[in-house]
XYZ file of C-alpha atoms in Angstrom:
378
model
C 16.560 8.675 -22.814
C 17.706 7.596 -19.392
C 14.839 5.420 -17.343
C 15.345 3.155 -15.150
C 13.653 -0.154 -13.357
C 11.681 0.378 -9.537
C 11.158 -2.762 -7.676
C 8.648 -1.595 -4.578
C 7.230 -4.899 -3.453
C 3.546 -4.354 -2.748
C 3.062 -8.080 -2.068
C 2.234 -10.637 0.813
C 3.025 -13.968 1.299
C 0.081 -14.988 0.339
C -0.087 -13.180 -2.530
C 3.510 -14.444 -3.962
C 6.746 -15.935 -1.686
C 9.811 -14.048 -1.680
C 11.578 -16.482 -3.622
C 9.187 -15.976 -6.387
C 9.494 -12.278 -6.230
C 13.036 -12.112 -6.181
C 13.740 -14.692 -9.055
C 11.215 -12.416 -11.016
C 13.026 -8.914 -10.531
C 16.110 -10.790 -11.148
C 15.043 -11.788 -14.284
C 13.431 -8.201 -14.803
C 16.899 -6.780 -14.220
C 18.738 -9.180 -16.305
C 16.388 -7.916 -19.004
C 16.486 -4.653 -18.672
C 20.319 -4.352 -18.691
C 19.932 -6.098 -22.192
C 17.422 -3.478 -23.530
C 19.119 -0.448 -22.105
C 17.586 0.652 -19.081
C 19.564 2.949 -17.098
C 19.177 1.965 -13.458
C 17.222 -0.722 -11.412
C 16.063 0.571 -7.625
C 14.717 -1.124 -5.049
C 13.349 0.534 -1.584
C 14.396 -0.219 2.083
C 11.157 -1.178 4.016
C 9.847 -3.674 6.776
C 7.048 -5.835 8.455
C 4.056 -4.738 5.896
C 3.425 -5.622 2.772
C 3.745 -2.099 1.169
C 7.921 -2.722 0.728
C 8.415 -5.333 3.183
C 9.952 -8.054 1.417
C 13.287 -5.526 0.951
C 14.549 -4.669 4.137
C 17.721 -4.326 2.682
C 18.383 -2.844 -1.289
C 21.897 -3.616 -1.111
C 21.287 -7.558 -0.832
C 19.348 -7.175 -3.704
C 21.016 -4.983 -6.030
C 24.919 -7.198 -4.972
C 22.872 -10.101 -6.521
C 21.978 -7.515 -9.688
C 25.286 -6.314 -10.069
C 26.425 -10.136 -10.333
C 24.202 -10.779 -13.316
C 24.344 -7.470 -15.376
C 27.099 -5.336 -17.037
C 25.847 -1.614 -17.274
C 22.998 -0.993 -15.942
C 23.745 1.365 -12.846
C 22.396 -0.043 -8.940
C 20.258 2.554 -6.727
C 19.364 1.895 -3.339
C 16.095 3.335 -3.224
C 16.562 4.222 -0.510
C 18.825 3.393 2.514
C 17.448 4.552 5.720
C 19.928 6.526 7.913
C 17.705 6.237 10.710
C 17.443 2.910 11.285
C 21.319 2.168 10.209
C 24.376 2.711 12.143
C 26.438 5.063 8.951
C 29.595 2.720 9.888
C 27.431 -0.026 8.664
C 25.631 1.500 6.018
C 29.305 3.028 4.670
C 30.815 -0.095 4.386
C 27.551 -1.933 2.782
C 27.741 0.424 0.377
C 31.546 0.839 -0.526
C 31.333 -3.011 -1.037
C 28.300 -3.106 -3.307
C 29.966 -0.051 -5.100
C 33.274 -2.140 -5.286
C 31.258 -5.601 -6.328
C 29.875 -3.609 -9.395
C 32.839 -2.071 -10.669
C 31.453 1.775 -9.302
C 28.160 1.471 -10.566
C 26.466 2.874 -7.058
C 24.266 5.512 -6.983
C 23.518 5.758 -2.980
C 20.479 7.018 -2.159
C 19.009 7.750 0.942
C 15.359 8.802 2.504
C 14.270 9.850 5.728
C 11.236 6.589 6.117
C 7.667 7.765 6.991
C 5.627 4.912 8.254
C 5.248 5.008 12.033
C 5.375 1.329 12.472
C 8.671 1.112 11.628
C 10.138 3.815 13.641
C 8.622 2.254 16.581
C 9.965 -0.954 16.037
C 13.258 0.383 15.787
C 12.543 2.865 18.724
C 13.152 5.816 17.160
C 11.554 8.716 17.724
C 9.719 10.123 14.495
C 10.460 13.745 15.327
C 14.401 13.161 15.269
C 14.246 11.737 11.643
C 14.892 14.598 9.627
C 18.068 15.472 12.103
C 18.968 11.619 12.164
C 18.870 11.510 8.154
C 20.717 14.236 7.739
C 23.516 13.389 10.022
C 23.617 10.053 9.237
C 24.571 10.835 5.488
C 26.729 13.362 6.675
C 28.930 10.787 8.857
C 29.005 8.343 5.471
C 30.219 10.553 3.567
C 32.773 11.577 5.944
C 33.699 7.555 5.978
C 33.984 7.268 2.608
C 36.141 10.095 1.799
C 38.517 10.751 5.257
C 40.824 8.506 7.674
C 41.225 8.634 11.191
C 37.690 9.201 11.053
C 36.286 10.723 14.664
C 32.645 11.538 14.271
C 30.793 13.287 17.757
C 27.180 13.492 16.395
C 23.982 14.061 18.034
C 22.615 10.339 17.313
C 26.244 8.455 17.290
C 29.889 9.133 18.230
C 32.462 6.685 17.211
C 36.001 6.971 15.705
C 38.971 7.328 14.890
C 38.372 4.932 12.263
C 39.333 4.459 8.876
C 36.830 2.656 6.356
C 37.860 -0.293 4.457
C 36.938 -0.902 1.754
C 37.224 2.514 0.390
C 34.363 3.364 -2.796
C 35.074 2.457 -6.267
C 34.008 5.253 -7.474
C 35.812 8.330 -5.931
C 35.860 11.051 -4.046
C 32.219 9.147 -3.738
C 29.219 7.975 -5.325
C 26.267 9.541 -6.845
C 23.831 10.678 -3.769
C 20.244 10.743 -4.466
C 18.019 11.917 -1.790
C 14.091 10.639 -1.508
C 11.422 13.684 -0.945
C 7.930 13.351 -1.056
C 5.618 16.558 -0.196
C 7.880 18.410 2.676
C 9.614 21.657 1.218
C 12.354 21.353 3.499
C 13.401 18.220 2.383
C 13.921 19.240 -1.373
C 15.357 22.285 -0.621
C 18.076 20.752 1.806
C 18.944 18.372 -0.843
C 19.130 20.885 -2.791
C 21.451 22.909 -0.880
C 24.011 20.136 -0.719
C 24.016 19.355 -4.383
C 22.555 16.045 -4.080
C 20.679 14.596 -6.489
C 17.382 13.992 -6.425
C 14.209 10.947 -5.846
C 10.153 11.951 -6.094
C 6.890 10.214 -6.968
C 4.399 12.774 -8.706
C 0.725 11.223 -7.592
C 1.224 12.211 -4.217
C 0.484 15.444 -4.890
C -0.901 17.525 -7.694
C 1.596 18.271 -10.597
C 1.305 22.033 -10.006
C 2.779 21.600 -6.814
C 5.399 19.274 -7.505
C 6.713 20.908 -10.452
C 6.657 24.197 -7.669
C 9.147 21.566 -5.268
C 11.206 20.358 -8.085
C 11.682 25.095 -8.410
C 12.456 24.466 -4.920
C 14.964 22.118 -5.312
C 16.625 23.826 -8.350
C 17.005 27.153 -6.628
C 18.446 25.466 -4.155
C 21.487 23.859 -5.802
C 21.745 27.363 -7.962
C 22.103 29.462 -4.575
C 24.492 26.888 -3.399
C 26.930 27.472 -6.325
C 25.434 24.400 -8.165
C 25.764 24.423 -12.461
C 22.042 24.389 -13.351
C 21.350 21.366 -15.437
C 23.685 18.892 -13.457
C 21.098 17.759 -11.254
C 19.785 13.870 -11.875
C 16.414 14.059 -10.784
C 14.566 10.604 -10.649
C 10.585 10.383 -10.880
C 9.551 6.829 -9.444
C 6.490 6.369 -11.395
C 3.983 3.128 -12.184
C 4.007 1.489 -15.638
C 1.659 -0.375 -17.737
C 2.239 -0.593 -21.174
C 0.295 -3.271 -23.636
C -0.800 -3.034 -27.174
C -4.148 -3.658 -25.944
C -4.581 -0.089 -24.241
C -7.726 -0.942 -22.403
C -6.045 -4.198 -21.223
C -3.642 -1.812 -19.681
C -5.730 -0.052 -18.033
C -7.740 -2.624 -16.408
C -4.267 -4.599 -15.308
C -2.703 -0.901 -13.852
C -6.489 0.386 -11.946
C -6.319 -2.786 -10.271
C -2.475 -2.632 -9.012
C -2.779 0.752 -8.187
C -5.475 0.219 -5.806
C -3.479 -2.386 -4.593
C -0.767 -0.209 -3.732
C -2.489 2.962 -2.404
C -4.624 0.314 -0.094
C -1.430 -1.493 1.465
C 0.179 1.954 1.693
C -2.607 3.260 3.677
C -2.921 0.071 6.206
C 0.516 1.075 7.231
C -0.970 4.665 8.597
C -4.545 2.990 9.991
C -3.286 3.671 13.241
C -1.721 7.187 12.971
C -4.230 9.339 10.706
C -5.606 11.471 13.443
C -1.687 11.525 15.205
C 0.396 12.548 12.729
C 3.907 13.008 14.202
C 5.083 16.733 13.635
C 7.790 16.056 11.602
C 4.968 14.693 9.215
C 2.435 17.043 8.914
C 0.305 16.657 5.698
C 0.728 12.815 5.446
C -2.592 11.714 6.354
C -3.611 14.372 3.984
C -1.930 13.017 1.421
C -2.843 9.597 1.391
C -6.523 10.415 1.661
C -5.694 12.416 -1.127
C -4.104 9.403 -3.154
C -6.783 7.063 -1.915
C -10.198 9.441 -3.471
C -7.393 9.639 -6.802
C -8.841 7.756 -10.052
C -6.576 5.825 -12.654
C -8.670 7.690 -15.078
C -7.465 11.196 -13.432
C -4.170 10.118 -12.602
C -3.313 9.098 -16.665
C -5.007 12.338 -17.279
C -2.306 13.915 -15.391
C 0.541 11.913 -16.643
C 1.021 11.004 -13.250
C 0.946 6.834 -14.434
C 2.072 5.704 -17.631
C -0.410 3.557 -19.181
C -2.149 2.082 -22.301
C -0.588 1.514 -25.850
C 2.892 2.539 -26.311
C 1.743 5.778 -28.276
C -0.338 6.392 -25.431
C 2.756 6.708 -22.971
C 5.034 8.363 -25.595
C 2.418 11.452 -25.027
C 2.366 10.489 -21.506
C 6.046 10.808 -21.301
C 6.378 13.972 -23.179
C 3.645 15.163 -20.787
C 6.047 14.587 -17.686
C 9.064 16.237 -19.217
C 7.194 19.268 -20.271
C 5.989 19.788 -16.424
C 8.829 18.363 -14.736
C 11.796 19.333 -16.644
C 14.833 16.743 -17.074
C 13.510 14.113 -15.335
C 14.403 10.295 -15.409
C 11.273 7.902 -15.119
C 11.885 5.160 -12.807
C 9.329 2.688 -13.314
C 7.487 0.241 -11.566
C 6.724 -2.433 -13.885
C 5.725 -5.578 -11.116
C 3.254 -5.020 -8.504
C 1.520 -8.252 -6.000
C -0.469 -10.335 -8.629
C 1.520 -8.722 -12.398
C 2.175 -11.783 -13.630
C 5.943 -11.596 -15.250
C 4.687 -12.027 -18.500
C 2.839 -8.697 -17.980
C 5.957 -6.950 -17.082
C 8.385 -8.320 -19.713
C 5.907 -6.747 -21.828
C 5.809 -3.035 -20.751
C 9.690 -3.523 -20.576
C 9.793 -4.560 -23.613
C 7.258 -2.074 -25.600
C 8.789 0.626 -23.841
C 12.654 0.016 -24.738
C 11.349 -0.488 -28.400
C 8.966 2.101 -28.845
C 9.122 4.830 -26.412
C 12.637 5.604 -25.348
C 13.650 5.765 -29.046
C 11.361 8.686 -29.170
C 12.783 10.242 -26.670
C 16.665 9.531 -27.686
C 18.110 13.128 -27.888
C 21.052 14.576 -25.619
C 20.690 13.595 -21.898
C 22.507 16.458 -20.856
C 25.544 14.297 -20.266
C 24.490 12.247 -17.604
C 25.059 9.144 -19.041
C 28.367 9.836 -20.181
C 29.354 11.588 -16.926
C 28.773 8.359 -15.186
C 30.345 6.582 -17.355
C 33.566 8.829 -17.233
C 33.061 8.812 -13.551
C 33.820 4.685 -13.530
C 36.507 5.039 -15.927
C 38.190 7.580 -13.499
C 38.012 5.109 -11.203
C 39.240 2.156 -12.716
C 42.366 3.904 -13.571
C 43.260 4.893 -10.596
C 44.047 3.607 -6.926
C 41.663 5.671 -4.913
C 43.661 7.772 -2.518
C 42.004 8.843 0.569
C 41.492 12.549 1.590
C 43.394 13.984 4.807
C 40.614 14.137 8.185
């Protein structure tokens, strides 16, 4: 079973320093390497405490990649928007390079209004501005004599250096959340795939995940070659009701700090966003009890979230759980734990044929080590 490790910081200074929270999902990553996680993620945010403390993933995941062997490095996600893509191409190529191609770059449009203003950018441009600012990376990372006349930036001709380690590029993985557009144009350019299921009911985002599917399949896409990640919050304990207490108080934690960051934009929602205030109201009025019922958190004794899991695949499809384990006041021992019991007693379960994922990444590196990476013609 592939699953992987979500660091989302949902924490204040006052809650825990940065230094404490970093040591902590170091040592979180370390371990789950060792237990055979698939991935560890972290999110590009700023200013708030929902995210804040990781305005940049690849900071983080370079320090990852220095302590770990295997496990592969998602930014979760780089925001085009706010990022010049000569920057963000070369941040990238290095952290791919640093980890010996272990990148999977992925990339989201951002939705809270503060930080667009900060960064004076308009809110309406971001789906145009995310989807030309992958565009231009890509370009980067696999063309020389790059000249690129966008909408948003013009620059060129340049050639990057480094190039990727993994070539013609890595893994792209694209963050969508409730907006149809957004899974079907990932879709349509054969990207893989991020999504949280509580933001929604699982009815309609098993109908977006369709979306999404079709998509690639019209574009000439083999069905079933998709990676598809579900970010999703974990609390696994023997003690099931311990669990339970521990994960209703995180989560209303998290939807709380998520919904201070839209206070000031509920009644305003900027076009491009229609249905967000919607949908956090929605999350807000959402029980732990309701959301377990849903299998939309994993939670309680590890046979509880084998059932849980099995729930997820059977609505979802081939999905890879992504799991937020540490939240503002889990103490690490809590989180070791749920690593821990998961690894040993619910990925096992779940250990047939990952429709060659794993081992297409891994032949994907080896490609790449054997070879001097040659760039393609502009």
């Amino acid at each position: 079973m592939l699953a992987g490790v979500n660091f989302f910081p949902t924490v204040s200074p006052a809650e825990k320093s940065a230094v404490q929270f970093f040591d902590e999902a170091l040592e979180l990553s370390i371990l789950a390497d060792r237990l055979g996680y698939s991935s560890v993620k972290i999110v590009e945010h700023y200013f708030y405490p929902y995210g804040g403390y990781s305005p940049d993933p690849v900071t983080f995941l370079a320090a990852v990649a220095t302590r770990t062997e295997r496990i592969r490095l998602i930014t979760g996600a780089n925001i085009p928007a706010f990022n010049h893509p000569i920057k963000l191409a070369g941040q990238l190529a290095m952290l791919d390079n640093l980890s010996h191609g272990r990148l999977d770059a992925g990339f989201a449009r951002a939705f809270l209004p503060g930080e667009f203003e900060a960064f004076e950018v308009d809110m309406d441009t971001s789906r145009a501005r995310h989807q030309e600012g992958i565009a231009a990376v890509l370009k980067l990372w696999t063309e020389t004599d790059v000249v690129w006349n966008g909408t948003f930036h013009r620059f060129g001709p340049v050639s990057m250096l480094p190039l990727t380690y993994q070539r013609p590029h890595p893994p792209v993985f694209i963050a969508a959340t409730s907006t149809p557009e957004s899974f079907v144009w990932a879709g349509s350019q054969g990207f893989n795939l991020m999504f949280i299921p509580f933001t929604s009911t699982n009815e309609k985002v098993a109908g977006l995940l369709d979306l999404y599917r079709k998509a690639r399949l019209d574009a000439g896409y083999p069905a079933g070659s998709e990676r598809i990640q579900m970010g999703i919050h974990c609390f696994v304990d023997e003690d099931g009701d311990r669990a339970r207490r521990n994960a209703a108080v995180h989560y209303a934690d998290y939807v709380d700090k998520m919904a201070s960051t839209w206070e000031d934009y509920m009644e305003r929602s900027p076009s491009q966003y229609a249905g967000y205030a919607d949908m956090i109201t929605g999350m807000r009025r959402k029980t732990l009890a309701e959301l377990e019922d849903k299998a939309q958190v994993y939670v309680g004794t590890p046979a509880d979230v084998r059932q849980q899991v099995a729930a997820t695949l059977e609505v979802f499809g081939d999905v890879e759980p992504s799991m937020q384990i540490n939240f503002a006041a889990t103490p690490l021992s809590d989180a070791r734990r749920t690593l821990e019991l998961f690894a040993a007693e619910v990925m096992p379960a779940f250990s047939e044929p990952d429709n060659g994922v794993a081992a297409e990444a891994a032949a994907a590196t080896a490609v790449a080590a054997a070879s001097v990476p040659a760039a393609a013609s502009s």
